[in-house]
Amino acid sequence: MTVGPGESSALIQRLEAGRVYDITLVAEKGLSRSQPATTQLSCCHPAGPEPPTNIAFSKVTENSLTVSWTKPRSRVSGFKVTYTHADEGEPVSVTLDSGDSSLDLSRLSPGSTYEVTIISTLGLDESDPIRDSVMTLPDPPTDLRAINVTDSTALLLWRPALAAVNKYFIVYGSERGERDADGPRDLLATNVTPRTAVLSWKPPSKPAQRYLLTYQTQGQEIKVIPSYNLTRLHPGSLYSVQLIAIRGQHRPSISTTFTTGILKYPYPTDCTQELLNGIRTSGEVEIFPQGKLGTPMVVYCDMETDGGGWMVFQRRKDGSEDFFRGWKDYVKGFGNLNGEFWFGLEKIHNLSTMAKMILRVDLRDGGESVFAKYSTFEVAKKYYRLKVGGYSGTAGDSLSYHNNQVFSTKDRNPAPSITSCAMSYRGGWWYMNCHEANLNGLYGIDVKHQGIIWTSWKGKDHSIQFTEMKMRPADFRPPPKK
C-alpha cells in the first residue's frame, strides 16, 4: 500500500486472526529507494482466536445427540464444548482437536433442555463463545401389559416415562377370536367367616382351560388368585368377587359380593388377640401393632404351645437357612416364616417394647423336648441390647448370661472386645465373651462350640436340632380350652 509523504502512520485492514505478518517500510524519491525498515506483527491475539460458527444439532434421542459447527478460517489449536442441564446446572466440558467439527453427547436426561457452548482455542487464548439450546426427546413408557382382562374390559399398566409429558396416546385394535363361549354362572360365597369365604359356581358349557379369580374390598386394589378358598380377609368388610373363565382369547366373567363377619379384635395387635378371635391353628397372621391405621406386619403365631398366642421370631429346624450373616440382614430379617427364619432386630425391638413381654425358648433334639421361659424380655433400640431375666423351665438357664449385652455380627460389634465372638462362633447373637447360648450358630456343627448351643442342656459340643424363640404379652391369660 502507498502512504503520502506527510504521513507517519497507516491502518492495515482485513488481517486474519492467528496469522503472523511481515511488515516492510520503504521511502521513495523519484526512482530512488531507501533501505527497508522491517518488523513482524502477530495478528489479533489480544482479541483471541476466531470463534466457530453455525452450531447445529442432529441425531437427537432421549439420552443422546450430536452437536456440530463450522470451523473458523484462521488457525486454531482446538475447540472446547461445554453442555449444561438447564435445571441441574452442572456444566460438563470436552476438549477437542482443531480437526474436529462435531461431538456426540451421551448419558443425557430424557425430555431435558441443555445449553451448549463452543469456543475456539489457540494456545491459552479462547475465542468468544457461540451457544444454543436443545431439548432431548422424552423417553418412552415401558413394561406395557394388560391385566384384569374380561370379555369387554382390560386394565392397561405401564411404567411412566422419566421425562415430564403432557399426555399419552393409546392405540388399540381387535383380532378375530372366539365369540361363542359362555361364561361360568351362579357365583356364590358361602361359609363366610370374619376372615375366610368359600366360592362356588356352575362351569360354562364349554370346558374352560383355567379360571382367573379376582377379589377386592372397598377402597383396595383388586387381587388375583388361582384358588377359590379366600383367606386373610378383613372382618366386617364388603367384598366384590369376579370370576373369569379363560378359553382361547375369550374371557367371559361373572361377579358377586359378600360381607365378612365381625371379630372381637378386627385389627389384632399381636397373636394373643388373634387367639381370642377364635383362631387356634398355628400359622402366618397379619397383625397391626400400631392399630388399624398403622402399618401391618405378617408374623408366625404359635397358637398351641403353653396356651398359645406366641409371636415366633426365630426358628432353626433343618439347616436350610444361612445364619452366618452381616448386620444389615439381622436388622432387616431373613428366611421363611414357615421354615427357618430370623424376624429382624428392628421388628423384634418394636414388638418387645409395645408391652411388657415374656420370652419362651423351645428346644428339641432326638425325641427330647425342653423349654426355657423368662418373665422379662426386651430388645432395646440402641445396639439392640438384650434385657432378659426371671428364668423358669426345664432347659436350664443359659440366656441370663447374655443379659444387658448388645447384638453383634461378623461385620459389626458395637462393643468391641479382644475376641470377635460372632466370627469365632459363626453367628449373630448377644455375645459376652463369648456365649452360654448360641441359637444362631452353625446348624449340625458339633465342634469348636460353633453349633446351635444351649450349654445348660446339651453342653457346648452338641448342635441342637430344633429351636424356636417366641414372645407374648406378660399379662395374657390363655382362654379355657373348649
Coordinates of C-alpha atoms in Angstrom, one line a residue:
M1 CA 0.0 0.0 0.0
T2 CA 1.2 3.6 -0.6
V3 CA 1.2 6.3 2.0
G4 CA 1.6 10.1 1.4
P5 CA 4.9 11.9 2.2
G6 CA 3.4 13.8 5.1
E7 CA 2.1 10.7 6.9
S8 CA 3.7 8.9 9.8
S9 CA 1.1 6.1 10.3
A10 CA -1.1 3.7 8.3
L11 CA -4.1 1.5 9.0
I12 CA -3.9 -2.1 7.7
Q13 CA -7.3 -3.8 7.5
R14 CA -8.7 -7.3 6.8
L15 CA -6.0 -9.1 8.6
E16 CA -6.7 -12.8 9.6
A17 CA -6.6 -13.7 13.3
G18 CA -3.9 -16.0 14.3
R19 CA -1.5 -15.2 11.5
V20 CA 2.0 -13.6 11.7
Y21 CA 2.6 -10.8 9.2
D22 CA 6.0 -9.4 7.9
I23 CA 5.9 -5.5 7.6
T24 CA 8.3 -3.7 5.3
L25 CA 8.5 0.2 5.1
V26 CA 10.5 1.9 2.2
A27 CA 10.9 5.6 1.4
E28 CA 10.9 6.6 -2.3
K29 CA 12.0 9.7 -4.1
G30 CA 11.8 9.6 -7.8
L31 CA 13.4 6.4 -8.9
S32 CA 15.4 6.0 -5.8
R33 CA 14.5 3.8 -2.7
S34 CA 15.8 3.8 0.8
Q35 CA 16.9 0.7 2.7
P36 CA 13.8 -1.1 4.0
A37 CA 12.7 -1.0 7.7
T38 CA 11.1 -4.3 8.7
T39 CA 9.1 -5.7 11.6
Q40 CA 6.7 -8.6 12.4
L41 CA 3.1 -8.4 13.5
S42 CA 1.2 -11.3 15.2
C43 CA -2.4 -10.5 14.4
C44 CA -5.2 -10.1 16.7
H45 CA -4.1 -12.1 19.8
P46 CA -5.4 -9.5 22.3
A47 CA -9.0 -10.3 21.0
G48 CA -8.4 -14.1 21.0
P49 CA -8.8 -16.6 18.2
E50 CA -11.7 -16.5 15.7
P51 CA -14.8 -18.3 17.0
P52 CA -16.6 -21.2 15.3
T53 CA -19.9 -20.6 13.6
N54 CA -23.2 -22.4 12.6
I55 CA -23.8 -24.5 15.7
A56 CA -26.3 -27.3 14.8
F57 CA -27.8 -30.4 16.5
S58 CA -28.7 -33.8 14.9
K59 CA -29.4 -37.4 15.9
V60 CA -31.4 -36.2 19.0
T61 CA -32.8 -39.1 21.1
E62 CA -34.0 -39.3 24.7
N63 CA -30.4 -39.6 26.1
S64 CA -28.0 -38.6 23.3
L65 CA -27.4 -36.1 20.5
T66 CA -24.7 -34.8 18.1
V67 CA -23.6 -31.2 18.1
S68 CA -21.7 -29.8 15.1
W69 CA -20.2 -26.5 14.0
T70 CA -18.3 -24.7 11.2
K71 CA -14.5 -24.3 11.9
P72 CA -13.1 -20.7 11.6
R73 CA -10.9 -19.9 8.5
S74 CA -8.0 -18.8 10.7
R75 CA -5.7 -21.2 12.5
V76 CA -6.8 -22.6 15.9
S77 CA -5.3 -25.2 18.1
G78 CA -8.6 -26.8 19.2
F79 CA -12.2 -26.4 20.5
K80 CA -13.9 -26.7 23.9
V81 CA -17.5 -27.8 24.0
T82 CA -19.5 -27.2 27.3
Y83 CA -23.0 -28.5 27.9
T84 CA -25.2 -27.8 30.9
H85 CA -28.5 -29.2 32.1
A86 CA -30.9 -26.3 32.3
D87 CA -32.3 -27.4 35.7
E88 CA -29.4 -29.2 37.4
G89 CA -26.9 -26.6 36.2
E90 CA -23.7 -28.8 36.4
P91 CA -21.6 -28.0 33.3
V92 CA -19.6 -30.7 31.5
S93 CA -16.7 -29.7 29.2
V94 CA -15.0 -31.6 26.5
T95 CA -11.7 -30.5 24.8
L96 CA -11.3 -31.4 21.1
D97 CA -8.5 -31.1 18.4
S98 CA -8.6 -28.5 15.7
G99 CA -9.6 -31.1 13.1
D100 CA -12.9 -31.9 14.9
S101 CA -16.2 -30.2 13.9
S102 CA -18.7 -32.4 15.8
L103 CA -19.2 -34.2 19.1
D104 CA -21.6 -37.0 20.3
L105 CA -23.1 -36.2 23.7
S106 CA -24.5 -39.2 25.7
R107 CA -25.9 -40.1 29.1
L108 CA -28.3 -37.1 28.9
S109 CA -31.6 -36.9 30.8
P110 CA -34.8 -37.5 28.8
G111 CA -37.1 -34.6 28.0
S112 CA -34.5 -32.1 29.3
T113 CA -33.1 -28.8 27.9
Y114 CA -29.3 -28.4 27.6
E115 CA -27.3 -25.2 26.8
V116 CA -24.3 -26.0 24.6
T117 CA -21.4 -23.6 24.3
I118 CA -18.5 -23.9 21.8
I119 CA -15.3 -21.8 21.8
S120 CA -12.1 -21.9 19.7
T121 CA -8.7 -22.2 21.4
L122 CA -5.3 -21.0 20.3
G123 CA -2.7 -22.0 22.9
L124 CA -4.0 -20.5 26.1
D125 CA -6.3 -18.0 24.3
E126 CA -10.0 -18.6 23.9
S127 CA -12.4 -17.1 21.4
D128 CA -15.8 -15.6 22.1
P129 CA -18.4 -18.4 22.7
I130 CA -21.2 -19.4 20.4
R131 CA -24.1 -21.1 22.1
D132 CA -27.5 -22.6 21.5
S133 CA -30.1 -24.8 23.4
V134 CA -31.5 -28.2 22.6
M135 CA -34.1 -30.4 24.2
T136 CA -33.7 -34.2 24.3
L137 CA -36.7 -36.4 23.4
P138 CA -38.9 -37.7 26.2
D139 CA -38.2 -41.4 26.9
P140 CA -41.0 -43.9 26.0
P141 CA -43.1 -45.6 28.6
T142 CA -42.1 -49.2 29.3
D143 CA -43.5 -52.5 30.6
L144 CA -46.8 -52.2 29.0
R145 CA -49.2 -55.0 30.0
A146 CA -52.9 -55.8 30.2
I147 CA -54.4 -57.2 33.4
N148 CA -57.9 -58.0 34.6
V149 CA -59.0 -58.8 31.1
T150 CA -62.7 -59.7 30.7
D151 CA -64.9 -60.1 27.7
S152 CA -65.4 -56.4 27.4
T153 CA -62.7 -54.6 29.5
A154 CA -59.0 -54.6 30.2
L155 CA -56.8 -52.6 32.6
L156 CA -53.5 -51.4 31.0
L157 CA -50.5 -50.8 33.2
W158 CA -47.1 -49.3 32.2
R159 CA -44.0 -47.8 33.8
P160 CA -44.2 -44.0 33.2
A161 CA -41.6 -42.0 31.2
L162 CA -38.9 -40.4 33.3
A163 CA -39.4 -37.1 31.5
A164 CA -42.4 -34.9 32.2
V165 CA -45.0 -35.5 29.5
N166 CA -48.3 -33.8 28.7
K167 CA -50.3 -36.9 27.8
Y168 CA -50.1 -40.5 26.5
F169 CA -51.7 -41.7 23.2
I170 CA -53.1 -45.3 23.3
V171 CA -53.7 -47.1 20.0
Y172 CA -55.5 -50.4 20.2
G173 CA -57.4 -52.7 17.8
S174 CA -59.0 -56.2 17.9
E175 CA -58.1 -59.5 16.4
R176 CA -60.6 -62.2 15.5
G177 CA -61.3 -64.6 18.3
E178 CA -63.8 -67.0 19.7
R179 CA -67.1 -65.3 20.4
D180 CA -69.3 -68.3 21.1
A181 CA -68.2 -69.4 24.5
D182 CA -70.4 -68.7 27.5
G183 CA -69.0 -68.0 31.0
P184 CA -69.4 -69.5 34.4
R185 CA -72.7 -69.0 36.2
D186 CA -74.2 -68.6 39.7
L187 CA -71.2 -67.5 41.6
L188 CA -71.9 -67.7 45.3
A189 CA -70.0 -67.0 48.5
T190 CA -70.7 -69.5 51.3
N191 CA -69.3 -70.4 54.7
V192 CA -68.4 -66.8 55.2
T193 CA -66.4 -66.1 58.4
P194 CA -64.7 -62.9 59.5
R195 CA -61.5 -63.9 57.6
T196 CA -62.5 -66.7 55.1
A197 CA -65.1 -67.5 52.5
V198 CA -65.8 -70.4 50.1
L199 CA -66.7 -69.6 46.5
S200 CA -68.7 -71.9 44.2
W201 CA -70.1 -71.6 40.6
K202 CA -71.5 -73.5 37.7
P203 CA -69.0 -74.1 34.9
P204 CA -69.5 -72.9 31.4
S205 CA -71.0 -75.3 28.8
K206 CA -67.6 -75.5 27.0
P207 CA -64.8 -76.5 29.3
A208 CA -62.5 -73.6 30.4
Q209 CA -58.7 -74.0 30.2
R210 CA -58.5 -72.5 33.7
Y211 CA -60.2 -69.9 35.9
L212 CA -59.0 -66.5 36.9
L213 CA -60.5 -65.4 40.2
T214 CA -60.1 -61.8 41.4
Y215 CA -61.4 -60.2 44.6
Q216 CA -61.3 -56.8 46.3
T217 CA -62.8 -55.0 49.3
Q218 CA -63.9 -51.4 49.0
G219 CA -61.1 -48.9 48.6
Q220 CA -58.4 -51.6 47.9
E221 CA -56.8 -52.9 44.8
I222 CA -58.0 -56.0 43.0
K223 CA -56.2 -59.2 44.0
V224 CA -55.8 -62.0 41.5
I225 CA -55.7 -65.5 43.0
P226 CA -55.6 -69.1 41.5
S227 CA -57.8 -70.7 44.1
Y228 CA -61.3 -70.4 45.5
N229 CA -60.6 -70.5 49.2
L230 CA -60.2 -66.9 50.3
T231 CA -58.3 -66.2 53.5
R232 CA -56.8 -63.2 55.4
L233 CA -59.9 -61.1 54.6
H234 CA -60.7 -58.1 56.6
P235 CA -63.5 -58.5 59.1
G236 CA -66.8 -56.6 58.6
S237 CA -65.9 -55.7 55.0
L238 CA -67.9 -55.8 51.8
Y239 CA -66.1 -57.8 49.1
S240 CA -66.7 -57.9 45.4
V241 CA -65.6 -61.0 43.5
Q242 CA -65.1 -61.5 39.8
L243 CA -64.6 -64.9 38.2
I244 CA -63.3 -65.2 34.6
A245 CA -63.2 -68.4 32.6
I246 CA -60.3 -68.4 30.1
R247 CA -60.8 -70.2 26.8
G248 CA -58.6 -69.1 24.0
Q249 CA -58.9 -65.3 23.6
H250 CA -62.4 -65.3 25.1
R251 CA -62.8 -64.4 28.8
P252 CA -66.4 -64.3 29.9
S253 CA -66.9 -63.3 33.6
I254 CA -69.4 -63.2 36.4
S255 CA -69.3 -61.4 39.8
T256 CA -70.8 -61.5 43.2
T257 CA -70.4 -59.7 46.6
F258 CA -70.3 -60.8 50.2
T259 CA -69.7 -59.3 53.6
T260 CA -67.3 -60.9 56.2
G261 CA -68.4 -61.2 59.8
I262 CA -67.3 -59.2 62.9
L263 CA -64.4 -60.1 65.2
K264 CA -63.7 -59.1 68.8
Y265 CA -60.3 -57.8 67.5
P266 CA -60.6 -57.0 63.8
Y267 CA -57.1 -55.5 63.8
P268 CA -55.2 -57.6 66.3
T269 CA -52.0 -56.1 67.7
D270 CA -50.4 -59.4 68.4
C271 CA -51.0 -63.2 68.4
T272 CA -52.9 -63.2 71.7
Q273 CA -55.7 -61.1 70.3
E274 CA -55.9 -63.3 67.2
L275 CA -56.2 -66.3 69.6
L276 CA -59.0 -64.5 71.4
N277 CA -60.7 -64.1 68.0
G278 CA -61.0 -67.9 67.9
I279 CA -58.0 -68.8 65.8
R280 CA -56.5 -71.9 67.4
T281 CA -54.3 -73.1 64.5
S282 CA -50.6 -72.0 64.3
G283 CA -49.5 -70.2 61.1
E284 CA -49.0 -66.8 59.5
V285 CA -51.2 -64.0 60.8
E286 CA -51.4 -60.3 59.8
I287 CA -51.2 -58.1 62.9
F288 CA -51.5 -54.4 63.5
P289 CA -49.1 -53.4 66.3
Q290 CA -49.9 -49.7 65.9
G291 CA -53.7 -50.2 65.4
K292 CA -55.9 -50.1 62.3
L293 CA -54.2 -47.0 60.8
G294 CA -50.6 -48.4 61.4
T295 CA -48.5 -50.5 59.1
P296 CA -49.5 -54.2 59.4
M297 CA -46.9 -57.0 59.5
V298 CA -47.1 -60.7 59.0
V299 CA -45.9 -62.9 61.9
Y300 CA -45.9 -66.6 62.7
C301 CA -48.3 -67.3 65.6
D302 CA -47.8 -70.4 67.7
M303 CA -51.4 -71.0 68.9
E304 CA -50.8 -74.4 70.5
T305 CA -47.8 -74.2 72.9
D306 CA -48.3 -73.3 76.5
G307 CA -51.7 -71.6 76.0
G308 CA -50.8 -70.2 72.5
G309 CA -50.6 -66.6 71.4
W310 CA -46.8 -66.6 70.9
M311 CA -45.2 -64.4 68.2
V312 CA -42.3 -66.6 66.9
F313 CA -39.2 -64.5 65.9
Q314 CA -36.6 -67.3 65.5
R315 CA -36.6 -70.9 64.3
R316 CA -33.9 -73.5 63.4
K317 CA -35.0 -76.9 62.1
D318 CA -33.1 -78.2 59.1
G319 CA -30.1 -76.0 58.2
S320 CA -31.8 -74.7 55.1
E321 CA -31.1 -71.0 56.0
D322 CA -27.7 -69.4 56.4
F323 CA -27.5 -67.6 59.8
F324 CA -23.8 -66.5 59.5
R325 CA -24.8 -63.1 58.1
G326 CA -24.0 -59.4 58.4
W327 CA -25.6 -56.7 60.5
K328 CA -28.0 -55.4 57.8
D329 CA -29.5 -58.9 57.4
Y330 CA -30.0 -59.3 61.1
V331 CA -31.6 -55.9 61.4
K332 CA -34.0 -56.5 58.5
G333 CA -34.6 -60.2 59.0
F334 CA -34.4 -63.2 56.7
G335 CA -35.7 -66.7 55.9
N336 CA -39.2 -68.2 55.6
L337 CA -41.8 -67.8 58.3
N338 CA -42.9 -71.4 57.8
G339 CA -39.3 -72.7 57.8
E340 CA -36.1 -71.3 59.2
F341 CA -36.0 -67.6 59.8
W342 CA -34.9 -64.6 61.9
F343 CA -37.7 -62.0 62.1
G344 CA -35.3 -59.0 62.2
L345 CA -33.9 -56.9 65.1
E346 CA -35.9 -53.8 64.3
K347 CA -39.2 -55.7 64.3
I348 CA -38.2 -57.7 67.4
H349 CA -37.5 -54.4 69.2
N350 CA -40.8 -52.9 68.1
L351 CA -42.8 -55.9 69.3
S352 CA -40.9 -56.4 72.6
T353 CA -41.4 -52.8 73.6
M354 CA -45.1 -52.3 72.8
A355 CA -46.0 -54.0 76.1
K356 CA -44.2 -55.9 78.8
M357 CA -43.3 -59.2 77.2
I358 CA -42.3 -62.7 78.3
L359 CA -39.9 -65.0 76.3
R360 CA -40.2 -68.7 75.7
V361 CA -37.4 -70.8 74.1
D362 CA -38.4 -74.2 72.9
L363 CA -35.6 -76.8 72.2
R364 CA -35.9 -80.3 70.7
D365 CA -33.3 -82.9 69.9
G366 CA -33.5 -86.6 69.2
G367 CA -37.0 -87.0 70.7
E368 CA -36.3 -84.8 73.7
S369 CA -38.1 -81.5 74.3
V370 CA -37.3 -78.8 76.9
F371 CA -38.1 -75.2 77.3
A372 CA -36.9 -72.0 79.0
K373 CA -39.3 -69.2 79.9
Y374 CA -38.2 -65.7 81.0
S375 CA -40.6 -63.3 82.8
T376 CA -38.6 -60.3 81.5
F377 CA -37.7 -59.8 77.8
E378 CA -37.0 -56.7 75.8
V379 CA -34.7 -55.7 72.9
A380 CA -33.7 -52.0 73.1
K381 CA -33.4 -49.6 70.2
K382 CA -29.7 -48.7 70.7
Y383 CA -27.5 -51.6 69.5
Y384 CA -30.5 -53.9 70.2
R385 CA -29.3 -54.5 73.7
L386 CA -30.9 -57.6 75.4
K387 CA -32.8 -57.4 78.7
V388 CA -33.8 -60.8 79.9
G389 CA -34.4 -62.4 83.3
G390 CA -36.7 -64.4 85.6
Y391 CA -36.0 -67.9 84.3
S392 CA -38.2 -70.9 84.7
G393 CA -38.5 -74.1 82.8
T394 CA -36.8 -77.5 82.0
A395 CA -33.9 -76.5 79.7
G396 CA -31.7 -74.7 82.3
D397 CA -30.8 -71.0 82.3
S398 CA -28.3 -70.3 79.5
L399 CA -29.6 -67.0 78.4
S400 CA -29.3 -64.8 81.6
Y401 CA -25.6 -64.9 81.0
H402 CA -26.3 -62.7 77.9
N403 CA -28.4 -60.1 79.8
N404 CA -27.5 -56.5 79.0
Q405 CA -25.4 -57.4 76.0
V406 CA -25.6 -55.7 72.6
F407 CA -26.1 -57.6 69.4
S408 CA -23.1 -58.3 67.2
T409 CA -22.4 -59.9 63.8
K410 CA -19.4 -60.8 61.8
D411 CA -19.2 -57.3 60.3
R412 CA -20.2 -55.2 63.3
N413 CA -19.6 -55.3 67.0
P414 CA -20.9 -52.2 68.8
A415 CA -18.9 -53.2 72.0
P416 CA -15.5 -54.3 70.6
S417 CA -13.6 -56.9 72.6
I418 CA -10.4 -58.8 72.2
T419 CA -12.2 -61.7 70.6
S420 CA -14.7 -61.3 67.7
C421 CA -17.3 -63.7 69.1
A422 CA -19.5 -63.5 66.0
M423 CA -16.6 -64.5 63.8
S424 CA -15.3 -67.2 66.2
Y425 CA -18.7 -68.8 66.8
R426 CA -20.2 -68.2 63.3
G427 CA -23.5 -66.4 64.2
G428 CA -25.2 -63.2 65.2
W429 CA -26.1 -63.0 68.9
W430 CA -25.9 -61.1 72.2
Y431 CA -22.4 -62.3 72.8
M432 CA -20.5 -61.7 76.1
N433 CA -17.0 -63.2 75.9
C434 CA -18.5 -65.3 74.3
H435 CA -21.6 -67.5 75.0
E436 CA -23.6 -69.9 77.0
A437 CA -26.3 -69.9 74.4
N438 CA -25.7 -69.5 70.6
L439 CA -29.0 -70.3 68.9
N440 CA -28.0 -68.6 65.7
G441 CA -24.8 -70.7 65.3
L442 CA -24.0 -73.2 62.6
Y443 CA -26.6 -76.0 62.1
G444 CA -25.3 -79.5 62.7
I445 CA -21.8 -78.5 63.6
D446 CA -20.6 -80.1 66.9
V447 CA -17.0 -78.8 67.0
K448 CA -15.3 -75.6 68.2
H449 CA -18.5 -74.6 70.1
Q450 CA -19.8 -73.2 66.7
G451 CA -23.1 -75.1 66.6
I452 CA -26.6 -74.3 68.0
I453 CA -25.7 -74.2 71.7
W454 CA -27.7 -74.2 74.9
T455 CA -25.0 -75.1 77.4
S456 CA -27.2 -75.9 80.4
W457 CA -29.0 -78.6 78.4
K458 CA -26.6 -80.2 75.8
G459 CA -23.3 -78.5 76.6
K460 CA -21.1 -76.7 74.0
D461 CA -20.1 -79.7 71.9
H462 CA -23.6 -80.6 70.6
S463 CA -25.6 -78.7 68.0
I464 CA -29.3 -78.7 68.8
Q465 CA -31.7 -79.8 66.1
F466 CA -34.7 -77.6 66.7
T467 CA -35.1 -74.2 68.3
E468 CA -37.9 -71.6 68.5
M469 CA -37.8 -68.2 70.2
K470 CA -41.1 -66.5 70.8
M471 CA -42.8 -63.8 72.9
R472 CA -46.2 -62.7 74.1
P473 CA -47.6 -60.0 76.5
A474 CA -46.9 -60.8 80.1
D475 CA -50.4 -60.0 81.2
F476 CA -52.0 -62.5 78.8
R477 CA -54.2 -65.3 80.3
P478 CA -55.0 -68.1 77.9
P479 CA -58.7 -68.8 77.4
P480 CA -60.1 -72.1 78.6
K481 CA -60.0 -74.9 76.1
K482 CA -63.3 -75.8 74.5

